[in-house]
């Protein structure tokens, strides 16, 4: 299973490098890492997808707090969230196959954003599963190039994500599995 | 008022109460050294930048406050690397100031340009690249705060040449804004109650006291807690001094070369109370067999240590002193007599086996040397060490009654740490007795600092355990590599002559009979002194938990050895 973590970090030079270096140093395997601006110009937001072996997500969270520039980390896995990935897919098509690809794109509510004599570029935004579904159907035509942004995620409504680590950066843990005492 | 960046650096140091810095000059840091002449800061010129960072570390560990070192760009800065890693592994608050090429030259491979913030990223708690003078005051304020608060650690400030020369308005900030850095203080109240309940239920509890006890200044709180709950205290190498060695609840040192009875107590415990320690592999032995019947409570300021090596039942993330102040009133007094009696039995067996109980037959055993040294210094000296057997013997046979007295590289195990860290310790404690226990290998990694000691008139006594081997590695070869002594026989200079050449009076001891007056000679001679002990060459440190074995599967001192000698 995968875990999706959101990290709010100070928007300062070198912070992405610190996070990446931490992952390398601690031997964490990251599926995807996306960094972007937020409503606050002083804060950037990272969406980090990790393979969850053992208590990986918790360990990644706790280690992120070792970085002075990391403000908050929440685990969105199994919470009500909206997640999106954006892909550009260049597909090999001749005039005859083009219509089929356009058709598929329509079904997926994807867009054709470029048409050349022997290829088209399909743009799709959605969940990982949706993108993977389209990729699978486009593969037989021949995918010439593909780029994906990696996941971004946001909680629905005002529900918070899970914080596994009690006391980190002044946050209380809301993961009640922290103690095994009954 | 406007000041140059170099002046601002010194202003900041003065504001932070820094009176001494250890360093080495060079092109990219010259303005800072130049300005320092006008400030009440004493600069100690070590003979290698590594010595400077070790000295700053020794200063920090004996005071609990920040130690400062300074180096030029490029090779000066890279010479700090081992020392920074050493400070990082042992959570020591050290500030490293390095020069850097001018901001507009960065990235162009200018003369003596090295990406020092890049190199030190994983071995600092935090680091800064300062490209203009107006950033300096805020950076210094933050750096000192980060280094000494929370889980302490080294912070490096790399300052571009232009930032040292140009002028900026100086106003030392009173406040800092670090939205991502709020070290925890109180632990979660519910978890605290869970912990109190567990403590009440335990029949065979053991406290594991680590470096965190000293760093949060929780010695008195630890003692009160231990006495109220009748819980014995095992200490890590860096936790020595947490509770006086003579305290009835002290179990001495745990781990690979810990006391056998101490490891036995841990393995048979039903509740481990880990106080400011991180379950390093050197103290747990094989993890799957570690304290199998014990529940675990972990009090730790760094949440990333929770469940890292050992899964715990109750994590208490907070400042140890605060947590102990919170929990001690809510635990009920306990009577663990039966458990304490059991430990006493193990202890008697350990003591019977100890080499101290054996006759020396005129031979010079390191253990006897350290005991003599301990007795003659009243257990009251600051003791720094190199790394190896001599380090373990010092830990085992010097009985520390007080905290901040034993200064040693634990997590990194860095040879060469002894003499320079003693220099730093002496600057922080000029009125106290400061000794370094060195091995012949370790000493040869840092003996250049003898010149610094003499130039500064530092009153440091050197106790050199010369066994003509890289002894700890030789011991591993003896046990695990069929006595194939690859790369471990080591020669040295005539240490007495060498020492005298530096201007340090010295004495050699070759048999136990000569031991008598050696320590007194050092104590009665003003200034630095070296005593070389030519000890038995192929002695081993006992007990020893082999790597990968359970904590109580120790290699013990062969009893036949005793029979042969008695
Ligand atoms: C910088 C460094 N290099 C290598 C080692 C590996 N090492 C650990 S102990 C040791 C031998 C130390 O010899 P010495 O200082 O003579 O001490 P002894 O064990 O003989 O008391 C070595 C080489 C180390 N800890 N640090
Ligand atoms: Mg040796």
XYZ file of C-alpha atoms and ligand atoms in Angstrom:
775
model
C 0.000 0.000 0.000
C 1.045 3.568 -0.536
C 0.909 6.449 1.887
C 0.375 10.025 0.818
C 1.947 12.646 3.055
C 1.574 16.406 2.872
C 4.480 18.499 4.135
C 4.271 22.235 4.573
C 7.746 23.692 4.392
C 9.281 27.138 4.468
C 9.618 28.563 0.979
C 13.382 29.100 1.089
C 16.235 28.176 -1.228
C 17.590 24.692 -0.678
C 14.650 23.230 1.223
C 13.767 20.747 -1.522
C 17.388 19.657 -1.499
C 17.257 19.133 2.266
C 14.174 16.967 1.950
C 15.609 14.954 -0.944
C 18.916 14.555 0.873
C 17.114 13.328 3.995
C 15.294 10.667 1.985
C 18.545 9.478 0.461
C 20.404 9.559 3.759
C 17.710 7.594 5.614
C 17.280 5.157 2.757
C 13.603 5.993 2.195
C 12.153 4.982 -1.112
C 9.886 7.681 -2.471
C 7.318 6.915 -5.165
C 6.705 10.531 -6.039
C 7.449 13.967 -4.695
C 5.681 17.093 -5.837
C 6.471 20.632 -4.691
C 4.363 23.693 -5.320
C 3.227 27.076 -4.108
C 0.388 27.534 -1.649
C -2.025 30.290 -0.624
C 0.829 31.611 1.552
C 3.891 32.858 -0.365
C 6.176 31.928 2.560
C 5.094 28.288 2.523
C 5.521 25.583 -0.098
C 3.678 22.336 -0.048
C 5.059 18.923 -0.803
C 3.030 15.876 -1.642
C 5.077 12.807 -0.881
C 4.000 9.311 -1.807
C 5.858 6.528 -0.014
C 5.605 2.796 -0.208
C 4.310 1.765 3.201
C 6.414 -1.029 4.551
C 6.084 -1.453 8.308
C 5.674 1.986 9.782
C 7.442 3.790 6.972
C 4.994 6.689 6.806
C 5.420 7.403 10.489
C 9.202 7.230 10.241
C 9.260 9.533 7.221
C 7.021 11.962 9.070
C 9.183 11.970 12.191
C 12.352 12.430 10.190
C 10.932 15.315 8.188
C 10.531 17.144 11.479
C 14.269 16.900 11.989
C 14.545 19.523 9.263
C 14.328 23.008 10.704
C 12.331 24.223 7.675
C 9.535 21.653 7.889
C 6.440 23.129 9.525
C 3.794 20.430 9.383
C 3.402 16.898 8.100
C 0.107 15.058 7.731
C -0.750 11.631 6.453
C -3.771 11.754 4.131
C -3.982 8.037 3.498
C -7.466 6.601 4.055
C -8.827 10.076 4.743
C -11.397 11.875 2.585
C -9.142 13.526 0.038
C -8.995 14.786 -3.509
C -5.872 13.592 -5.294
C -4.772 14.581 -8.774
C -1.979 13.705 -11.108
C -1.468 15.418 -14.485
C -0.048 13.586 -17.493
C 0.949 14.569 -21.001
C 1.006 11.528 -23.298
C 2.315 11.666 -26.861
C 0.694 8.889 -28.873
C 1.723 7.609 -32.277
C -1.260 7.855 -34.663
C -1.875 7.977 -38.387
C -4.939 9.702 -39.834
C -7.050 6.581 -39.403
C -6.140 5.814 -35.785
C -6.472 9.437 -34.726
C -10.232 9.291 -34.381
C -9.981 6.271 -32.091
C -7.562 8.076 -29.791
C -9.736 11.186 -29.731
C -12.632 8.978 -28.814
C -10.783 7.369 -25.923
C -9.640 10.763 -24.714
C -13.229 11.985 -24.688
C -14.394 9.033 -22.660
C -11.718 9.833 -20.051
C -12.466 13.563 -20.249
C -8.912 14.073 -21.392
C -7.930 16.753 -23.900
C -6.053 16.629 -27.160
C -3.660 19.537 -26.801
C -1.503 19.035 -29.899
C -2.014 17.369 -33.250
C 0.856 16.556 -35.621
C 0.830 14.494 -38.794
C 1.827 11.275 -37.035
C 1.153 11.931 -33.344
C -1.123 13.646 -30.843
C -0.547 14.832 -27.292
C -3.225 13.859 -24.797
C -3.518 15.814 -21.550
C -5.243 14.129 -18.647
C -5.730 15.137 -15.041
C -7.178 12.830 -12.461
C -6.477 10.165 -9.926
C -3.615 7.792 -10.488
C -6.002 4.960 -11.365
C -7.749 7.032 -14.006
C -4.456 7.994 -15.638
C -3.185 4.454 -15.512
C -6.431 3.311 -17.126
C -5.978 5.661 -20.051
C -2.293 4.804 -20.389
C -3.158 1.154 -20.627
C -5.656 1.771 -23.426
C -3.294 4.063 -25.314
C -0.320 1.711 -25.103
C -1.300 -0.434 -28.108
C -1.132 2.667 -30.357
C 2.415 3.311 -29.271
C 3.271 5.862 -26.582
C 6.151 7.979 -27.844
C 6.628 10.073 -24.746
C 4.957 10.565 -21.403
C 5.407 12.906 -18.467
C 3.524 12.909 -15.182
C 3.622 15.509 -12.448
C 3.194 13.086 -9.586
C 0.334 13.295 -7.165
C -0.975 16.376 -5.417
C -3.536 15.944 -2.701
C -5.901 17.921 -0.489
C -8.253 16.982 2.316
C -11.962 17.476 1.722
C -13.831 19.947 3.930
C -12.004 20.829 7.134
C -10.975 17.361 8.259
C -7.305 17.149 9.287
C -4.898 14.476 8.146
C -3.317 12.071 10.587
C -0.314 13.152 12.606
C 1.504 10.082 13.860
C 4.191 11.812 15.855
C 3.238 13.236 19.220
C 4.974 16.436 20.157
C 6.675 17.112 16.832
C 6.950 20.841 16.192
C 4.331 21.558 18.834
C 1.657 19.442 17.121
C -0.340 16.900 19.081
C -0.676 13.457 17.627
C -4.178 12.428 16.634
C -3.231 8.870 15.941
C -4.596 7.045 18.961
C -2.571 3.956 18.198
C 0.423 5.556 19.850
C 0.101 3.533 22.954
C -0.515 -0.135 23.392
C -1.719 0.137 26.974
C -5.356 -0.810 27.497
C 25.181 51.655 13.509
C 26.793 50.256 10.385
C 29.440 47.606 10.763
C 31.335 45.296 8.467
C 30.148 41.720 8.205
C 33.313 40.575 9.973
C 32.555 42.919 12.865
C 28.978 41.714 12.937
C 30.180 38.102 13.262
C 32.202 39.089 16.312
C 29.384 41.219 17.745
C 27.094 38.203 17.486
C 29.629 35.954 19.219
C 29.949 38.456 22.056
C 26.148 38.707 22.324
C 25.998 34.916 22.643
C 28.538 34.972 25.454
C 31.378 33.415 23.465
C 34.777 34.088 25.024
C 36.935 31.583 23.199
C 36.911 30.173 19.672
C 39.110 27.455 18.228
C 40.246 27.895 14.673
C 42.650 28.228 11.833
C 42.978 31.187 9.451
C 43.018 31.418 5.678
C 42.150 33.714 2.785
C 38.388 33.409 2.812
C 38.015 34.032 6.556
C 40.750 36.656 7.108
C 38.363 39.579 7.708
C 36.711 37.731 10.612
C 40.062 36.906 12.246
C 41.190 40.475 11.667
C 38.124 41.971 13.330
C 38.406 39.539 16.239
C 41.500 41.391 17.505
C 39.165 44.233 18.501
C 36.778 42.050 20.494
C 37.111 40.258 23.854
C 37.288 36.860 22.181
C 40.313 34.631 22.566
C 41.247 32.733 19.413
C 43.022 29.425 19.972
C 45.112 28.412 16.991
C 44.922 24.633 16.775
C 47.345 22.765 14.535
C 44.646 21.290 12.320
C 41.016 22.315 11.770
C 39.920 18.898 13.035
C 41.532 19.805 16.359
C 39.523 23.031 16.393
C 36.165 21.339 15.987
C 37.063 18.622 18.530
C 38.106 21.351 20.975
C 34.832 23.216 20.420
C 33.043 19.920 21.021
C 34.949 19.279 24.268
C 34.123 22.808 25.359
C 30.453 22.200 24.610
C 30.214 18.835 26.354
C 31.742 20.014 29.609
C 29.584 23.140 29.810
C 26.370 22.160 28.058
C 26.789 25.408 26.172
C 27.834 26.060 22.599
C 31.451 25.602 21.464
C 32.652 27.602 18.479
C 35.211 26.808 15.801
C 36.261 28.672 12.725
C 38.023 27.723 9.485
C 38.699 29.026 6.037
C 37.005 27.862 2.858
C 37.858 24.754 0.827
C 40.392 22.535 2.621
C 39.947 24.387 5.898
C 36.262 23.622 5.880
C 36.618 20.032 4.698
C 39.114 19.400 7.508
C 36.205 20.018 9.887
C 34.053 17.274 8.428
C 35.017 14.383 10.738
C 34.589 16.600 13.769
C 31.194 17.822 12.625
C 30.025 14.242 12.108
C 31.372 13.391 15.571
C 29.396 16.236 17.134
C 26.294 15.278 15.159
C 26.371 11.651 16.268
C 26.670 12.696 19.911
C 24.260 15.671 19.694
C 26.879 18.183 20.736
C 26.135 21.891 20.268
C 28.966 23.179 18.113
C 28.910 26.224 15.855
C 31.246 26.005 12.867
C 32.023 29.214 11.026
C 33.610 28.797 7.628
C 34.776 31.293 5.022
C 33.463 30.988 1.491
C 34.406 32.606 -1.807
C 32.538 35.774 -2.773
C 28.885 35.255 -3.624
C 29.324 36.172 -7.280
C 31.999 33.487 -7.665
C 29.929 30.650 -6.207
C 29.531 27.741 -8.582
C 32.554 28.736 -10.661
C 35.196 26.549 -8.990
C 37.045 29.594 -7.716
C 40.239 29.080 -5.705
C 39.420 27.135 -2.512
C 35.738 26.943 -3.314
C 34.065 23.834 -1.931
C 30.334 23.283 -1.540
C 30.541 23.086 2.243
C 26.838 23.472 2.951
C 26.266 20.614 0.514
C 28.928 18.415 2.075
C 27.747 19.030 5.615
C 23.999 18.854 4.956
C 23.590 15.325 6.360
C 26.016 15.852 9.268
C 24.704 19.110 10.682
C 21.520 19.832 12.565
C 21.189 22.797 10.231
C 23.450 24.926 8.082
C 23.502 28.314 6.400
C 25.143 29.926 3.412
C 25.389 33.674 4.035
C 25.768 35.726 0.863
C 25.383 39.254 2.235
C 26.237 41.022 5.494
C 22.655 41.975 6.289
C 21.733 38.293 6.784
C 24.388 37.683 9.447
C 22.735 38.817 12.669
C 19.578 36.813 12.103
C 21.518 33.735 11.004
C 23.745 33.789 14.094
C 20.803 34.259 16.420
C 19.031 31.295 14.847
C 22.153 29.151 14.677
C 22.932 29.447 18.386
C 19.333 28.777 19.293
C 19.133 25.713 17.075
C 22.496 24.337 18.217
C 21.708 24.439 21.932
C 17.967 23.770 22.071
C 15.874 20.660 21.502
C 18.188 17.808 20.655
C 21.422 19.798 20.389
C 23.736 19.463 17.423
C 26.267 21.164 15.192
C 25.264 24.128 13.038
C 27.515 25.402 10.277
C 27.546 28.980 8.987
C 29.338 29.406 5.659
C 30.050 33.098 5.087
C 30.928 34.494 1.663
C 33.954 36.756 1.590
C 31.922 39.735 0.374
C 29.519 39.327 3.297
C 32.462 39.716 5.682
C 33.754 42.856 4.016
C 30.618 44.805 3.144
C 28.750 46.871 5.709
C 25.297 46.442 7.136
C 23.224 47.880 9.925
C 23.823 45.799 13.060
C 20.980 45.157 15.423
C 21.034 41.824 17.222
C 17.532 40.367 16.992
C 15.754 39.621 20.248
C 13.240 37.285 18.718
C 13.544 34.645 16.091
C 10.944 33.235 13.802
C 11.341 29.546 13.078
C 7.891 28.225 12.217
C 9.280 24.740 11.621
C 11.329 24.493 14.810
C 9.468 24.145 18.077
C 11.246 21.600 20.289
C 8.799 19.644 22.447
C 8.772 20.170 26.203
C 5.915 18.393 27.964
C 4.950 14.905 26.895
C 1.374 13.968 26.058
C -0.608 13.860 29.307
C -2.515 10.658 28.467
C 0.672 8.834 27.569
C 2.224 10.073 30.786
C -0.552 8.409 32.737
C -0.122 5.199 30.759
C 3.553 5.272 31.629
C 2.850 5.840 35.324
C 0.542 2.837 35.299
C 3.169 0.635 33.681
C 5.749 1.762 36.200
C 3.366 0.811 38.978
C 2.940 -2.678 37.530
C 6.614 -3.409 36.918
C 8.506 -5.837 39.106
C 11.898 -5.745 37.421
C 12.314 -2.218 36.047
C 15.584 -0.781 34.746
C 16.278 2.813 33.764
C 18.498 3.278 30.713
C 20.118 6.671 31.185
C 21.638 8.251 28.089
C 23.323 11.463 27.031
C 19.906 13.121 27.157
C 20.024 13.084 30.970
C 23.095 15.306 30.913
C 21.869 17.462 28.068
C 18.581 18.276 29.702
C 20.262 18.650 33.092
C 17.974 16.010 34.586
C 20.462 14.331 36.958
C 18.660 15.336 40.148
C 15.248 14.483 38.683
C 16.581 11.112 37.611
C 17.863 10.377 41.095
C 14.556 11.358 42.718
C 12.593 9.224 40.260
C 14.903 6.232 40.694
C 14.765 6.450 44.477
C 10.997 6.878 44.623
C 10.374 3.902 42.339
C 13.399 1.879 43.523
C 14.584 1.490 39.963
C 18.230 0.734 39.194
C 19.982 2.895 36.592
C 22.060 1.515 33.736
C 24.014 4.106 31.772
C 25.134 4.365 28.186
C 28.736 5.372 27.447
C 27.659 8.992 27.047
C 25.233 8.748 29.934
C 27.993 8.065 32.492
C 27.699 10.615 35.270
C 23.888 10.678 35.073
C 23.838 9.225 38.548
C 26.912 8.937 40.795
C 28.797 5.659 40.268
C 28.668 5.137 44.021
C 24.890 5.500 44.210
C 23.350 2.206 45.349
C 21.087 2.154 42.284
C 23.875 2.704 39.767
C 24.432 -0.322 37.519
C 27.335 1.282 35.678
C 27.660 1.003 31.947
C 25.478 -1.155 29.683
C 26.173 -2.557 26.243
C 28.949 -4.141 24.246
C 31.542 -3.573 26.952
C 29.099 -2.917 29.740
C 29.094 -4.570 33.125
C 27.898 -8.158 32.829
C 25.413 -7.743 35.682
C 24.079 -4.588 34.096
C 23.367 -6.361 30.809
C 21.850 -9.280 32.716
C 19.520 -6.893 34.509
C 18.408 -5.358 31.217
C 17.819 -8.739 29.595
C 15.743 -9.947 32.537
C 13.828 -6.736 33.026
C 10.072 -6.456 32.637
C 10.124 -2.682 32.083
C 12.799 -0.578 30.438
C 12.650 3.147 31.018
C 14.770 4.670 28.256
C 15.679 8.204 29.276
C 17.350 10.269 26.555
C 19.024 7.374 24.795
C 18.530 5.948 21.337
C 18.965 2.161 21.519
C 22.205 2.247 19.552
C 23.360 -1.178 18.329
C 26.293 -0.935 20.738
C 23.886 -1.038 23.682
C 21.195 -3.420 22.465
C 23.143 -6.273 20.935
C 20.997 -8.348 18.618
C 17.653 -6.555 18.424
C 15.371 -9.543 18.203
C 16.707 -10.935 21.450
C 16.830 -7.600 23.247
C 15.081 -7.513 26.635
C 12.432 -9.910 25.368
C 10.117 -9.711 28.387
C 10.325 -5.979 28.908
C 7.740 -3.380 28.105
C 9.355 -0.164 27.042
C 8.808 3.481 27.840
C 10.876 5.891 25.789
C 11.401 9.485 26.903
C 13.049 11.296 24.032
C 13.098 14.812 22.639
C 13.616 13.736 19.029
C 10.476 12.001 17.722
C 12.435 10.303 14.948
C 14.143 8.150 17.589
C 10.819 6.642 18.654
C 10.478 3.103 17.268
C 13.621 3.601 15.148
C 15.560 0.678 16.545
C 13.344 -0.735 19.257
C 9.550 -0.579 19.189
C 8.279 0.943 22.379
C 5.006 0.704 24.245
C 4.780 4.290 25.436
C 6.585 7.112 23.640
C 7.007 10.240 25.732
C 8.245 12.917 23.370
C 9.493 15.852 25.373
C 12.330 17.362 27.348
C 13.531 14.719 29.804
C 13.809 17.029 32.793
C 10.301 18.344 32.211
C 8.889 14.862 31.697
C 10.508 13.609 34.906
C 9.177 16.612 36.801
C 5.732 15.759 35.442
C 5.798 12.020 36.042
C 7.569 11.655 39.382
C 4.665 13.111 41.406
C 2.157 10.753 39.761
C 4.036 7.483 40.243
C 3.563 5.675 43.508
C 6.568 4.721 45.641
C 7.643 1.150 45.101
C 9.446 -1.657 46.799
C 11.598 -3.666 44.389
C 13.777 -5.314 46.986
C 13.638 -8.773 45.431
C 14.771 -7.445 42.062
C 17.538 -5.375 43.589
C 18.755 -8.412 45.531
C 18.855 -10.489 42.364
C 20.957 -7.826 40.659
C 23.259 -7.714 43.669
C 23.914 -11.403 43.242
C 24.859 -10.935 39.584
C 27.012 -8.026 40.617
C 29.018 -10.073 43.084
C 29.731 -12.633 40.412
C 30.867 -9.889 38.038
C 33.149 -8.396 40.631
C 34.747 -11.719 41.451
C 35.678 -12.118 37.818
C 37.015 -8.617 37.478
C 40.697 -8.190 36.847
C 40.787 -5.683 39.668
C 40.305 -8.573 42.059
C 43.387 -10.314 40.716
C 47.039 -9.867 41.616
C 49.020 -7.996 38.967
C 52.262 -9.993 39.275
C 54.283 -6.884 38.488
C 52.636 -6.710 35.098
C 51.117 -3.455 33.945
C 47.425 -4.044 33.293
C 45.453 -1.152 31.846
C 42.620 -1.745 34.270
C 45.016 -1.283 37.197
C 46.383 1.861 35.604
C 42.930 3.401 35.276
C 41.989 2.385 38.813
C 45.135 4.008 40.163
C 44.387 7.128 38.121
C 40.803 7.173 39.384
C 41.851 6.851 43.002
C 44.564 9.487 42.811
C 42.291 11.992 41.135
C 39.497 11.302 43.602
C 37.132 10.432 40.781
C 36.837 14.137 40.265
C 38.775 14.851 37.089
C 37.421 15.680 33.658
C 38.461 12.742 31.491
C 38.468 12.838 27.697
C 39.496 9.852 25.601
C 40.570 8.615 22.225
C 38.783 5.609 20.789
C 39.612 1.975 21.389
C 40.317 -0.285 24.329
C 41.705 2.514 26.463
C 38.406 4.356 26.003
C 36.451 1.362 27.273
C 38.826 0.815 30.190
C 38.443 4.455 31.132
C 34.656 4.057 31.002
C 34.743 0.857 33.025
C 37.305 1.669 35.690
C 37.008 5.393 36.249
C 34.075 5.822 38.583
C 32.306 9.028 37.609
C 30.493 10.697 40.456
C 29.474 13.762 38.491
C 28.014 14.658 35.110
C 29.929 16.424 32.309
C 33.180 14.775 33.384
C 33.557 11.993 30.837
C 34.051 13.338 27.313
C 34.291 10.716 24.631
C 33.260 10.118 21.043
C 30.481 7.560 21.307
C 28.283 7.485 18.228
C 31.045 8.129 15.730
C 33.900 6.560 17.695
C 36.381 9.032 16.287
C 40.049 8.381 17.019
C 42.040 11.547 17.614
C 39.301 13.094 19.749
C 41.114 12.879 23.088
C 43.767 15.584 23.235
C 41.915 18.308 21.300
C 38.675 17.745 23.226
C 40.682 18.013 26.454
C 41.963 21.362 25.235
C 38.391 22.569 24.783
C 37.383 21.104 28.139
C 40.243 22.932 29.840
C 39.247 26.290 28.353
C 35.774 25.738 29.738
C 37.114 24.521 33.110
C 40.538 26.094 33.677
C 40.310 25.482 37.422
C 39.530 21.800 37.195
C 41.796 18.848 36.687
C 41.642 17.820 33.026
C 43.058 14.539 31.796
C 42.948 12.774 28.478
C 43.262 9.009 28.368
C 44.843 8.222 25.014
C 45.767 5.130 23.068
C 49.004 5.015 21.114
C 47.052 4.904 17.859
C 44.545 7.599 18.737
C 47.198 9.895 20.170
C 49.203 9.711 16.963
C 46.198 11.080 15.102
C 46.175 14.322 17.092
C 49.525 14.723 18.817
C 50.219 17.802 16.723
C 47.929 19.575 19.175
C 50.648 19.260 21.841
C 51.998 22.455 20.319
C 48.647 24.166 20.834
C 48.520 22.966 24.430
C 51.951 24.437 25.061
C 51.282 27.693 23.222
C 48.151 28.181 25.310
C 49.717 27.002 28.559
C 46.820 24.604 28.952
C 47.050 22.518 32.099
C 46.211 19.166 30.544
C 47.535 15.834 31.724
C 47.913 13.046 29.208
C 47.631 9.418 30.259
C 48.857 7.345 27.341
C 47.985 3.657 27.261
C 50.655 2.319 24.934
C 50.010 -1.285 23.947
C 51.840 -1.098 20.603
C 48.628 -2.080 18.877
C 45.483 -0.647 17.465
C 44.235 -2.675 20.349
C 40.503 -2.722 19.847
C 40.851 -3.907 16.276
C 43.487 -6.411 17.394
C 41.001 -7.722 19.952
C 38.435 -8.316 17.210
C 41.102 -10.067 15.191
C 41.940 -12.239 18.173
C 38.296 -13.229 18.708
C 36.903 -13.301 15.206
C 39.779 -13.417 12.679
C 41.964 -16.252 13.983
C 44.493 -13.872 15.528
C 45.533 -12.644 12.085
C 46.876 -9.243 13.122
C 46.419 -7.381 9.856
C 47.392 -3.707 9.994
C 47.161 -3.483 13.772
C 50.739 -3.635 15.120
C 51.721 0.013 15.422
C 54.955 1.682 16.403
C 55.340 5.169 17.676
C 58.038 7.643 18.497
C 59.757 7.667 21.868
C 56.735 9.351 23.425
C 58.714 10.765 26.331
C 61.278 12.414 24.080
C 58.609 13.593 21.678
C 56.653 15.116 24.478
C 59.712 16.816 25.877
C 60.538 18.148 22.422
C 57.201 19.931 22.502
C 58.044 21.248 25.954
C 55.812 18.866 27.845
C 57.438 17.052 30.796
C 56.923 13.314 30.528
C 57.439 10.071 32.390
C 57.359 6.438 31.354
C 55.903 3.606 33.403
C 56.729 0.043 32.397
C 55.852 -2.067 35.417
C 53.241 -1.927 38.101
C 55.784 -0.960 40.756
C 56.561 2.285 38.911
C 52.925 3.252 38.801
C 53.100 4.544 42.350
C 54.173 8.140 41.846
C 53.335 8.751 38.212
C 49.953 10.405 38.693
C 51.308 12.510 41.573
C 54.180 13.601 39.355
C 51.687 14.837 36.794
C 49.522 16.496 39.417
C 52.461 18.219 41.070
C 54.041 19.485 37.868
C 52.428 22.711 36.714
C 51.197 22.724 33.122
C 50.839 19.864 30.699
C 52.417 16.508 31.474
C 52.452 13.195 29.654
C 52.642 9.797 31.339
C 53.232 6.880 29.042
C 52.189 3.476 30.372
C 53.697 0.609 28.421
C 50.988 -1.868 29.258
C 50.464 -5.553 28.508
C 50.197 -5.688 24.748
C 47.554 -8.263 24.077
C 44.953 -7.594 26.704
C 41.290 -7.564 25.815
C 38.344 -5.589 27.073
C 35.895 -7.803 28.966
C 33.118 -8.522 28.895
C 32.310 -8.229 25.228
C 29.034 -8.743 23.425
C 30.036 -9.867 19.936
C 28.288 -8.017 17.114
C 24.974 -9.752 16.403
C 24.805 -11.609 19.734
C 22.227 -11.139 22.460
C 23.156 -8.659 25.152
C 23.757 -11.324 27.778
C 25.746 -13.617 25.496
C 28.973 -12.000 26.541
C 32.490 -13.165 26.043
C 33.701 -13.166 29.631
C 37.227 -12.943 30.940
C 38.563 -16.509 30.885
C 38.585 -17.759 34.438
C 41.693 -19.824 33.637
C 43.604 -16.595 33.291
C 42.911 -15.975 36.942
C 44.013 -19.414 38.012
C 47.203 -19.087 36.064
C 48.073 -15.887 37.813
C 46.962 -16.692 41.336
C 39.341 7.764 12.773
C 39.193 6.318 13.073
N 39.797 5.405 12.276
C 39.673 4.088 12.560
C 38.916 3.661 13.602
C 38.779 2.167 13.898
N 39.350 1.868 15.205
C 38.603 1.739 16.315
S 39.488 1.443 17.693
C 40.929 1.426 16.804
C 42.247 1.179 17.480
C 42.633 2.302 18.361
O 43.967 2.102 18.759
P 44.560 2.863 19.995
O 44.256 4.296 19.910
O 45.983 2.485 20.142
O 43.686 2.306 21.190
P 43.707 0.871 21.879
O 42.513 0.135 21.349
O 44.984 0.192 21.539
O 43.564 1.177 23.315
C 40.678 1.651 15.452
C 41.715 1.652 14.412
C 38.275 4.651 14.369
N 37.483 4.339 15.392
N 38.447 5.964 14.099
Mg 46.883 1.017 21.292
